[in-house]
Structures are given as C-alpha cells and as structure tokens.
PDB file of C-alpha atoms and ligand atoms in Angstrom:
ATOM      1  CA  MET A   1     123.784 100.518 115.590  1.00 68.00           C
ATOM      2  CA  ALA A   2     124.576  99.623 111.985  1.00 89.00           C
ATOM      3  CA  TYR A   3     123.023  96.587 110.368  1.00 98.00           C
ATOM      4  CA  VAL A   4     125.407  93.794 109.366  1.00 98.00           C
ATOM      5  CA  LEU A   5     124.813  91.731 106.232  1.00 98.00           C
ATOM      6  CA  THR A   6     126.915  88.600 105.730  1.00 98.00           C
ATOM      7  CA  TYR A   7     126.967  87.042 102.289  1.00 98.00           C
ATOM      8  CA  PHE A   8     129.147  85.825  99.432  1.00 98.00           C
ATOM      9  CA  PRO A   9     130.776  88.314  97.023  1.00 98.00           C
ATOM     10  CA  VAL A  10     127.809  88.142  94.631  1.00 98.00           C
ATOM     11  CA  ARG A  11     124.435  89.852  94.240  1.00 98.00           C
ATOM     12  CA  GLY A  12     122.400  86.662  94.582  1.00 97.00           C
ATOM     13  CA  ARG A  13     119.848  86.504  97.381  1.00 98.00           C
ATOM     14  CA  ALA A  14     121.355  89.471  99.204  1.00 98.00           C
ATOM     15  CA  GLU A  15     120.758  91.982  96.450  1.00 98.00           C
ATOM     16  CA  ALA A  16     117.095  92.734  97.152  1.00 98.00           C
ATOM     17  CA  ILE A  17     118.112  93.457 100.756  1.00 98.00           C
ATOM     18  CA  ARG A  18     120.931  95.744  99.624  1.00 98.00           C
ATOM     19  CA  LEU A  19     118.710  97.577  97.140  1.00 98.00           C
ATOM     20  CA  MET A  20     116.005  98.147  99.748  1.00 98.00           C
ATOM     21  CA  LEU A  21     118.502  99.459 102.318  1.00 98.00           C
ATOM     22  CA  LYS A  22     120.107 101.747  99.742  1.00 98.00           C
ATOM     23  CA  ASP A  23     116.813 103.182  98.534  1.00 98.00           C
ATOM     24  CA  GLN A  24     115.677 103.750 102.096  1.00 98.00           C
ATOM     25  CA  GLY A  25     118.929 105.536 102.915  1.00 98.00           C
ATOM     26  CA  LYS A  26     120.098 102.995 105.483  1.00 97.00           C
ATOM     27  CA  ASP A  27     123.736 102.094 106.095  1.00 96.00           C
ATOM     28  CA  TRP A  28     124.998  98.641 106.805  1.00 97.00           C
ATOM     29  CA  THR A  29     128.261  96.795 107.226  1.00 97.00           C
ATOM     30  CA  GLU A  30     128.917  94.135 104.640  1.00 97.00           C
ATOM     31  CA  VAL A  31     130.774  90.998 105.750  1.00 98.00           C
ATOM     32  CA  THR A  32     131.986  89.077 102.716  1.00 98.00           C
ATOM     33  CA  VAL A  33     132.488  85.328 102.949  1.00 98.00           C
ATOM     34  CA  THR A  34     134.757  84.001 100.228  1.00 97.00           C
ATOM     35  CA  ARG A  35     134.438  80.538  98.737  1.00 96.00           C
ATOM     36  CA  ASP A  36     137.547  79.376 100.629  1.00 98.00           C
ATOM     37  CA  MET A  37     136.211  80.680 103.933  1.00 98.00           C
ATOM     38  CA  TRP A  38     132.921  78.916 103.287  1.00 98.00           C
ATOM     39  CA  LEU A  39     134.483  75.610 102.275  1.00 98.00           C
ATOM     40  CA  GLU A  40     136.568  75.613 105.448  1.00 98.00           C
ATOM     41  CA  GLY A  41     133.261  74.968 107.228  1.00 98.00           C
ATOM     42  CA  THR A  42     133.310  77.074 110.399  1.00 98.00           C
ATOM     43  CA  VAL A  43     131.105  79.833 109.002  1.00 98.00           C
ATOM     44  CA  LYS A  44     128.671  77.370 107.427  1.00 98.00           C
ATOM     45  CA  ASN A  45     128.380  75.434 110.679  1.00 98.00           C
ATOM     46  CA  SER A  46     127.660  78.647 112.551  1.00 98.00           C
ATOM     47  CA  CYS A  47     124.653  79.443 110.329  1.00 98.00           C
ATOM     48  CA  LEU A  48     121.257  78.290 111.586  1.00 98.00           C
ATOM     49  CA  PHE A  49     120.372  76.584 108.292  1.00 98.00           C
ATOM     50  CA  GLY A  50     123.928  76.210 106.994  1.00 98.00           C
ATOM     51  CA  GLN A  51     123.389  78.980 104.442  1.00 98.00           C
ATOM     52  CA  LEU A  52     123.719  82.704 103.833  1.00 98.00           C
ATOM     53  CA  PRO A  53     122.613  85.510 103.826  1.00 98.00           C
ATOM     54  CA  LYS A  54     122.737  86.332 107.508  1.00 98.00           C
ATOM     55  CA  PHE A  55     121.485  89.667 108.821  1.00 98.00           C
ATOM     56  CA  GLU A  56     122.179  91.250 112.194  1.00 98.00           C
ATOM     57  CA  ASP A  57     120.381  94.160 113.783  1.00 98.00           C
ATOM     58  CA  GLY A  58     121.898  94.617 117.231  1.00 97.00           C
ATOM     59  CA  ASP A  59     121.224  91.435 119.178  1.00 97.00           C
ATOM     60  CA  LEU A  60     118.822  90.094 116.527  1.00 98.00           C
ATOM     61  CA  THR A  61     120.314  87.581 114.084  1.00 98.00           C
ATOM     62  CA  LEU A  62     118.219  86.482 111.131  1.00 98.00           C
ATOM     63  CA  TYR A  63     118.667  83.962 108.326  1.00 98.00           C
ATOM     64  CA  GLN A  64     116.432  83.366 105.286  1.00 98.00           C
ATOM     65  CA  SER A  65     116.556  86.221 102.793  1.00 98.00           C
ATOM     66  CA  ASN A  66     112.783  86.656 102.628  1.00 98.00           C
ATOM     67  CA  ALA A  67     112.384  86.782 106.408  1.00 98.00           C
ATOM     68  CA  ILE A  68     115.126  89.424 106.443  1.00 98.00           C
ATOM     69  CA  ARG A  69     113.364  91.409 103.710  1.00 98.00           C
ATOM     70  CA  ARG A  70     110.023  91.287 105.496  1.00 98.00           C
ATOM     71  CA  TYR A  71     111.607  92.249 108.820  1.00 98.00           C
ATOM     72  CA  LEU A  72     113.163  95.311 107.212  1.00 98.00           C
ATOM     73  CA  ALA A  73     110.002  96.135 105.283  1.00 98.00           C
ATOM     74  CA  ARG A  74     108.011  96.269 108.547  1.00 98.00           C
ATOM     75  CA  LYS A  75     110.694  98.270 110.249  1.00 98.00           C
ATOM     76  CA  LEU A  76     111.113 100.744 107.381  1.00 98.00           C
ATOM     77  CA  GLY A  77     107.387 101.121 106.715  1.00 98.00           C
ATOM     78  CA  ILE A  78     107.391  99.664 103.199  1.00 98.00           C
ATOM     79  CA  TYR A  79     104.901  96.855 103.786  1.00 98.00           C
ATOM     80  CA  GLY A  80     101.661  98.560 102.741  1.00 97.00           C
ATOM     81  CA  LYS A  81      99.349 100.984 104.493  1.00 97.00           C
ATOM     82  CA  ASP A  82      96.913  98.402 105.907  1.00 97.00           C
ATOM     83  CA  ASP A  83      96.288  94.638 106.233  1.00 98.00           C
ATOM     84  CA  LYS A  84      94.836  94.425 102.757  1.00 98.00           C
ATOM     85  CA  GLU A  85      97.826  96.042 101.081  1.00 98.00           C
ATOM     86  CA  GLU A  86     100.141  93.898 103.201  1.00 98.00           C
ATOM     87  CA  ALA A  87      98.422  90.746 101.948  1.00 98.00           C
ATOM     88  CA  PHE A  88      98.631  91.934  98.335  1.00 98.00           C
ATOM     89  CA  ILE A  89     102.306  92.773  98.756  1.00 98.00           C
ATOM     90  CA  ASP A  90     102.936  89.260 100.109  1.00 98.00           C
ATOM     91  CA  MET A  91     101.104  87.831  97.120  1.00 98.00           C
ATOM     92  CA  MET A  92     103.109  89.949  94.658  1.00 98.00           C
ATOM     93  CA  ASP A  93     106.369  89.096  96.363  1.00 98.00           C
ATOM     94  CA  ASP A  94     105.590  85.379  96.229  1.00 98.00           C
ATOM     95  CA  ALA A  95     104.938  85.739  92.501  1.00 98.00           C
ATOM     96  CA  VAL A  96     108.281  87.506  92.051  1.00 98.00           C
ATOM     97  CA  GLN A  97     109.892  84.700  94.053  1.00 98.00           C
ATOM     98  CA  ASP A  98     108.372  82.161  91.670  1.00 98.00           C
ATOM     99  CA  LEU A  99     110.098  83.956  88.802  1.00 98.00           C
ATOM    100  CA  GLN A 100     113.336  84.210  90.781  1.00 98.00           C
ATOM    101  CA  ASN A 101     113.244  80.491  91.573  1.00 98.00           C
ATOM    102  CA  LYS A 102     112.850  79.655  87.888  1.00 98.00           C
ATOM    103  CA  TYR A 103     115.747  81.976  87.093  1.00 98.00           C
ATOM    104  CA  ILE A 104     117.966  80.396  89.756  1.00 98.00           C
ATOM    105  CA  LYS A 105     117.130  76.903  88.476  1.00 98.00           C
ATOM    106  CA  LEU A 106     118.071  77.964  84.960  1.00 98.00           C
ATOM    107  CA  ILE A 107     121.321  79.622  86.040  1.00 98.00           C
ATOM    108  CA  TYR A 108     122.526  76.852  88.340  1.00 98.00           C
ATOM    109  CA  GLN A 109     121.106  73.696  86.753  1.00 98.00           C
ATOM    110  CA  GLU A 110     119.881  74.206  83.211  1.00 97.00           C
ATOM    111  CA  TYR A 111     121.831  77.066  81.698  1.00 97.00           C
ATOM    112  CA  ASP A 112     123.397  74.983  78.943  1.00 96.00           C
ATOM    113  CA  THR A 113     120.395  72.798  78.221  1.00 96.00           C
ATOM    114  CA  LYS A 114     117.104  74.656  78.790  1.00 97.00           C
ATOM    115  CA  LYS A 115     117.742  78.280  77.823  1.00 96.00           C
ATOM    116  CA  GLU A 116     115.534  78.140  74.730  1.00 96.00           C
ATOM    117  CA  ASP A 117     112.621  76.694  76.725  1.00 97.00           C
ATOM    118  CA  TYR A 118     113.122  79.399  79.325  1.00 97.00           C
ATOM    119  CA  PHE A 119     113.040  82.145  76.712  1.00 97.00           C
ATOM    120  CA  LYS A 120     109.794  80.717  75.312  1.00 96.00           C
ATOM    121  CA  GLN A 121     108.097  80.773  78.727  1.00 97.00           C
ATOM    122  CA  LEU A 122     109.495  84.126  79.881  1.00 98.00           C
ATOM    123  CA  PRO A 123     107.059  86.426  77.963  1.00 98.00           C
ATOM    124  CA  CYS A 124     104.168  84.587  79.570  1.00 98.00           C
ATOM    125  CA  ASP A 125     105.588  85.184  83.059  1.00 97.00           C
ATOM    126  CA  LEU A 126     106.429  88.826  82.344  1.00 98.00           C
ATOM    127  CA  ALA A 127     103.012  89.488  80.781  1.00 98.00           C
ATOM    128  CA  ARG A 128     101.406  88.857  84.171  1.00 98.00           C
ATOM    129  CA  PHE A 129     103.498  91.579  85.808  1.00 98.00           C
ATOM    130  CA  GLU A 130     102.884  93.846  82.812  1.00 98.00           C
ATOM    131  CA  LYS A 131      99.138  93.516  83.381  1.00 98.00           C
ATOM    132  CA  ILE A 132      99.447  94.161  87.123  1.00 98.00           C
ATOM    133  CA  LEU A 133     101.488  97.317  86.571  1.00 98.00           C
ATOM    134  CA  THR A 134      99.224  98.541  83.791  1.00 97.00           C
ATOM    135  CA  CYS A 135      96.195  98.159  86.066  1.00 97.00           C
ATOM    136  CA  ASN A 136      97.749  99.769  89.145  1.00 95.00           C
ATOM    137  CA  GLU A 137      97.800 103.498  88.568  1.00 93.00           C
ATOM    138  CA  GLY A 138      99.927 103.951  91.691  1.00 94.00           C
ATOM    139  CA  GLY A 139     103.042 103.016  89.710  1.00 95.00           C
ATOM    140  CA  PHE A 140     104.061 100.163  91.993  1.00 98.00           C
ATOM    141  CA  LEU A 141     103.070  96.530  92.391  1.00 98.00           C
ATOM    142  CA  VAL A 142     100.624  97.503  95.143  1.00 98.00           C
ATOM    143  CA  GLY A 143      99.199 100.878  96.112  1.00 97.00           C
ATOM    144  CA  LYS A 144     100.874 104.226  95.728  1.00 97.00           C
ATOM    145  CA  GLN A 145     104.105 103.596  97.617  1.00 97.00           C
ATOM    146  CA  ILE A 146     107.107 101.417  97.038  1.00 98.00           C
ATOM    147  CA  SER A 147     107.132  98.129  98.938  1.00 98.00           C
ATOM    148  CA  PHE A 148     109.780  95.470  99.463  1.00 98.00           C
ATOM    149  CA  ALA A 149     108.255  93.467  96.616  1.00 98.00           C
ATOM    150  CA  ASP A 150     109.102  96.249  94.143  1.00 98.00           C
ATOM    151  CA  TYR A 151     112.815  95.954  94.834  1.00 98.00           C
ATOM    152  CA  ALA A 152     112.654  92.234  94.122  1.00 98.00           C
ATOM    153  CA  LEU A 153     110.793  92.777  90.858  1.00 98.00           C
ATOM    154  CA  LEU A 154     113.160  95.520  89.725  1.00 98.00           C
ATOM    155  CA  LEU A 155     116.126  93.197  90.277  1.00 98.00           C
ATOM    156  CA  GLN A 156     114.441  90.376  88.397  1.00 98.00           C
ATOM    157  CA  LEU A 157     113.789  92.706  85.462  1.00 98.00           C
ATOM    158  CA  LEU A 158     117.407  93.887  85.450  1.00 98.00           C
ATOM    159  CA  ASN A 159     118.715  90.315  85.726  1.00 98.00           C
ATOM    160  CA  HIS A 160     116.452  89.124  82.941  1.00 98.00           C
ATOM    161  CA  GLU A 161     117.584  91.921  80.665  1.00 98.00           C
ATOM    162  CA  VAL A 162     121.157  90.699  81.156  1.00 98.00           C
ATOM    163  CA  LEU A 163     120.053  87.161  80.371  1.00 98.00           C
ATOM    164  CA  CYS A 164     117.922  88.231  77.430  1.00 97.00           C
ATOM    165  CA  PRO A 165     118.374  91.888  76.340  1.00 97.00           C
ATOM    166  CA  SER A 166     115.040  91.936  74.486  1.00 97.00           C
ATOM    167  CA  ALA A 167     113.099  90.544  77.471  1.00 98.00           C
ATOM    168  CA  LEU A 168     111.075  93.724  78.067  1.00 98.00           C
ATOM    169  CA  ASP A 169     110.656  94.750  74.419  1.00 97.00           C
ATOM    170  CA  ASN A 170     106.908  94.085  74.289  1.00 96.00           C
ATOM    171  CA  PHE A 171     106.151  95.304  77.786  1.00 98.00           C
ATOM    172  CA  PRO A 172     105.836  99.108  77.968  1.00 98.00           C
ATOM    173  CA  SER A 173     104.579  99.168  81.556  1.00 98.00           C
ATOM    174  CA  LEU A 174     107.487  97.017  82.732  1.00 98.00           C
ATOM    175  CA  GLN A 175     109.944  99.248  80.862  1.00 98.00           C
ATOM    176  CA  ALA A 176     108.440 102.398  82.390  1.00 98.00           C
ATOM    177  CA  TYR A 177     108.469 100.784  85.833  1.00 98.00           C
ATOM    178  CA  ARG A 178     112.101  99.691  85.436  1.00 98.00           C
ATOM    179  CA  ASP A 179     113.047 103.222  84.338  1.00 98.00           C
ATOM    180  CA  ARG A 180     111.065 104.933  87.102  1.00 98.00           C
ATOM    181  CA  LEU A 181     112.486 102.807  89.899  1.00 98.00           C
ATOM    182  CA  SER A 182     116.010 102.927  88.498  1.00 98.00           C
ATOM    183  CA  ALA A 183     115.783 106.739  88.463  1.00 98.00           C
ATOM    184  CA  ARG A 184     115.031 107.036  92.189  1.00 98.00           C
ATOM    185  CA  PRO A 185     118.106 108.957  93.381  1.00 98.00           C
ATOM    186  CA  ASN A 186     119.498 106.366  95.808  1.00 98.00           C
ATOM    187  CA  ILE A 187     118.803 103.487  93.441  1.00 98.00           C
ATOM    188  CA  LYS A 188     120.324 105.371  90.509  1.00 98.00           C
ATOM    189  CA  ALA A 189     123.504 106.056  92.485  1.00 98.00           C
ATOM    190  CA  TYR A 190     123.670 102.440  93.621  1.00 98.00           C
ATOM    191  CA  LEU A 191     123.120 100.949  90.156  1.00 98.00           C
ATOM    192  CA  GLU A 192     125.901 103.187  88.865  1.00 98.00           C
ATOM    193  CA  SER A 193     128.289 102.308  91.717  1.00 98.00           C
ATOM    194  CA  HIS A 194     131.338 100.067  91.473  1.00 96.00           C
ATOM    195  CA  ALA A 195     129.924  98.010  94.327  1.00 94.00           C
ATOM    196  CA  PHE A 196     126.931  97.047  92.198  1.00 97.00           C
ATOM    197  CA  LYS A 197     128.593  96.854  88.789  1.00 97.00           C
ATOM    198  CA  ASN A 198     131.593  94.827  89.966  1.00 96.00           C
ATOM    199  CA  THR A 199     129.612  92.294  91.940  1.00 98.00           C
ATOM    200  CA  PRO A 200     128.653  89.232  89.878  1.00 98.00           C
ATOM    201  CA  ILE A 201     124.937  88.492  89.665  1.00 98.00           C
ATOM    202  CA  ASN A 202     125.337  84.799  90.418  1.00 98.00           C
ATOM    203  CA  GLY A 203     127.859  82.602  92.198  1.00 96.00           C
ATOM    204  CA  ASN A 204     128.693  80.411  89.198  1.00 97.00           C
ATOM    205  CA  GLY A 205     129.570  83.296  86.858  1.00 96.00           C
ATOM    206  CA  LYS A 206     126.551  82.673  84.602  1.00 97.00           C
ATOM    207  CA  GLN A 207     124.126  85.489  83.937  1.00 97.00           C
TER     208      GLN A 207
HETATM  209  N1  GSH B 301     116.016  80.042 101.540  1.00 61.30           N
HETATM  210  C1  GSH B 301     117.326  80.581 101.782  1.00 61.30           C
HETATM  211  C2  GSH B 301     117.288  82.111 101.703  1.00 61.30           C
HETATM  212  O1  GSH B 301     116.460  82.644 100.963  1.00 61.30           O
HETATM  213  O2  GSH B 301     118.074  82.758 102.405  1.00 61.30           O
HETATM  214  C3  GSH B 301     118.280  80.003 100.758  1.00 61.30           C
HETATM  215  C4  GSH B 301     119.691  80.433 101.072  1.00 61.30           C
HETATM  216  C5  GSH B 301     120.668  79.898 100.052  1.00 61.30           C
HETATM  217  O3  GSH B 301     120.322  79.126  99.112  1.00 61.30           O
HETATM  218  N2  GSH B 301     121.910  80.313 100.228  1.00 61.30           N
HETATM  219  C6  GSH B 301     122.964  79.878  99.342  1.00 61.30           C
HETATM  220  C7  GSH B 301     124.070  79.259 100.180  1.00 61.30           C
HETATM  221  O4  GSH B 301     124.299  79.644 101.314  1.00 61.30           O
HETATM  222  C8  GSH B 301     123.541  81.071  98.608  1.00 61.30           C
HETATM  223  S1  GSH B 301     122.311  81.930  97.703  1.00 61.30           S
HETATM  224  N3  GSH B 301     124.800  78.316  99.567  1.00 61.30           N
HETATM  225  C9  GSH B 301     125.911  77.666 100.196  1.00 61.30           C
HETATM  226  C10 GSH B 301     125.559  76.342 100.784  1.00 61.30           C
HETATM  227  O5  GSH B 301     124.402  75.930 100.749  1.00 61.30           O
HETATM  228  O6  GSH B 301     126.492  75.698 101.287  1.00 61.30           O
END
C-alpha cells in the first residue's frame, strides 16, 4: 500500500521526508492542504497536535516530522548498521535540527531584522559539519552509508545556498558532499523536477 504524506504546498518540514523517499525509490501519495483548507479548521482539528505533516502507512498514522523520518529510516534500513552508528546518527540529526531551527526562526521571525547577525554566525555552524565530513572518510555524516540525517543536512545546505549563495565557499568538504549527494540518480532527478523546483521552500515566501 502506498504511503500518504499530507502537508502544505511547500517544502518546509516535509521535504526531508520526500527526499528520503525519492532517494530510496519509494512512491507515495501527496495530499496537499491549501491555506484556505487549513484556515477552515476541520483538517487542523483532525491532526493530533494541530499541525502537519501527517504520514500514513496503511493503518499507521504519524505526526511530527522527525518521528516520521525515524520511522522510515528504520523501515528502509538507513539508520546505521549497529547501536553505535544509530546513536551517532541521532546526534548528527539533532545537530542538523539545531541549524534548521535557527533557519526557521530567521525566515519566519527575523528575516528583515537579523539577517546580518545570522550570516555572521553561519560559518561557525557550517564549520562544525565541515569538520565532521572531513574526518569521516565514509563520505556521509556517519559510517559508509547514507542515513536519514544526510538528507536533512543536504536540504539545509541547499536552503542556505539560496539564502546566502556564498555560504559554502570556504567549505570544500561540504561542497563535495552537496555535489555527491545531489548526483545520486534519484536525488538528481528529483532536484531537477518541476515538483521540487516549483514548490516554495517556506510558507511565507521568504527564502
Ligand atoms: N514539531 C512539528 C513537526 O516537526 O512536525 C512541527 C510541525 C509544524 O510546525 N507544522 C507547521 C504547521 O502545521 C508547518 S511546518 N503550521 C500550521 C499551524 O500550526 O496551524
């Protein structure tokens, strides 16, 4: 049975789920909730925490984007090869989430007032991932195989390059990582697709 992903017509918190499913060659049905549908209230009231994304796999219904990502990572075998790798992947993903949370705060609350401060701090945040990738010869955040955390980092890198085109200029390992992951056949096709290109990154039009 096909997965069903319900979300707004933006990349937002659903995009790391979409990217993972695409790369892993999995199909899903996308249910798009427009702003008007959402404001009407019925859909919001039907959601466990009053928010999207929602993910359905047969009779399982999940909310919370990170719970959805981890569920799929376990199911698709992209959550490390043992307990140790799993713990490291969790740690890396939490670090990517920290960056994503800063990005979301900037986009939705501070875009017109704190951009310069954000740009000053960004190299410091990216340098940490640069070091991690330089030290891991496997080519991924953890180990020798892609994990769900890698999709999240790739999206953050792509989003930050839209925000600040020079963001990766001083980070050769991040550039190589971005290029390598973007060249994976399913990811390449997805990044070049209308579905990806025509979907806004964020709900308020800022990027
Ligand atoms: N922790 C939740 C997750 O990761 O899924 C946050 C979900 C969330 O913030 N959803 C936003 C939403 O549904 C869109 S990205 N906003 C509409 C609302 O709160 O009414």
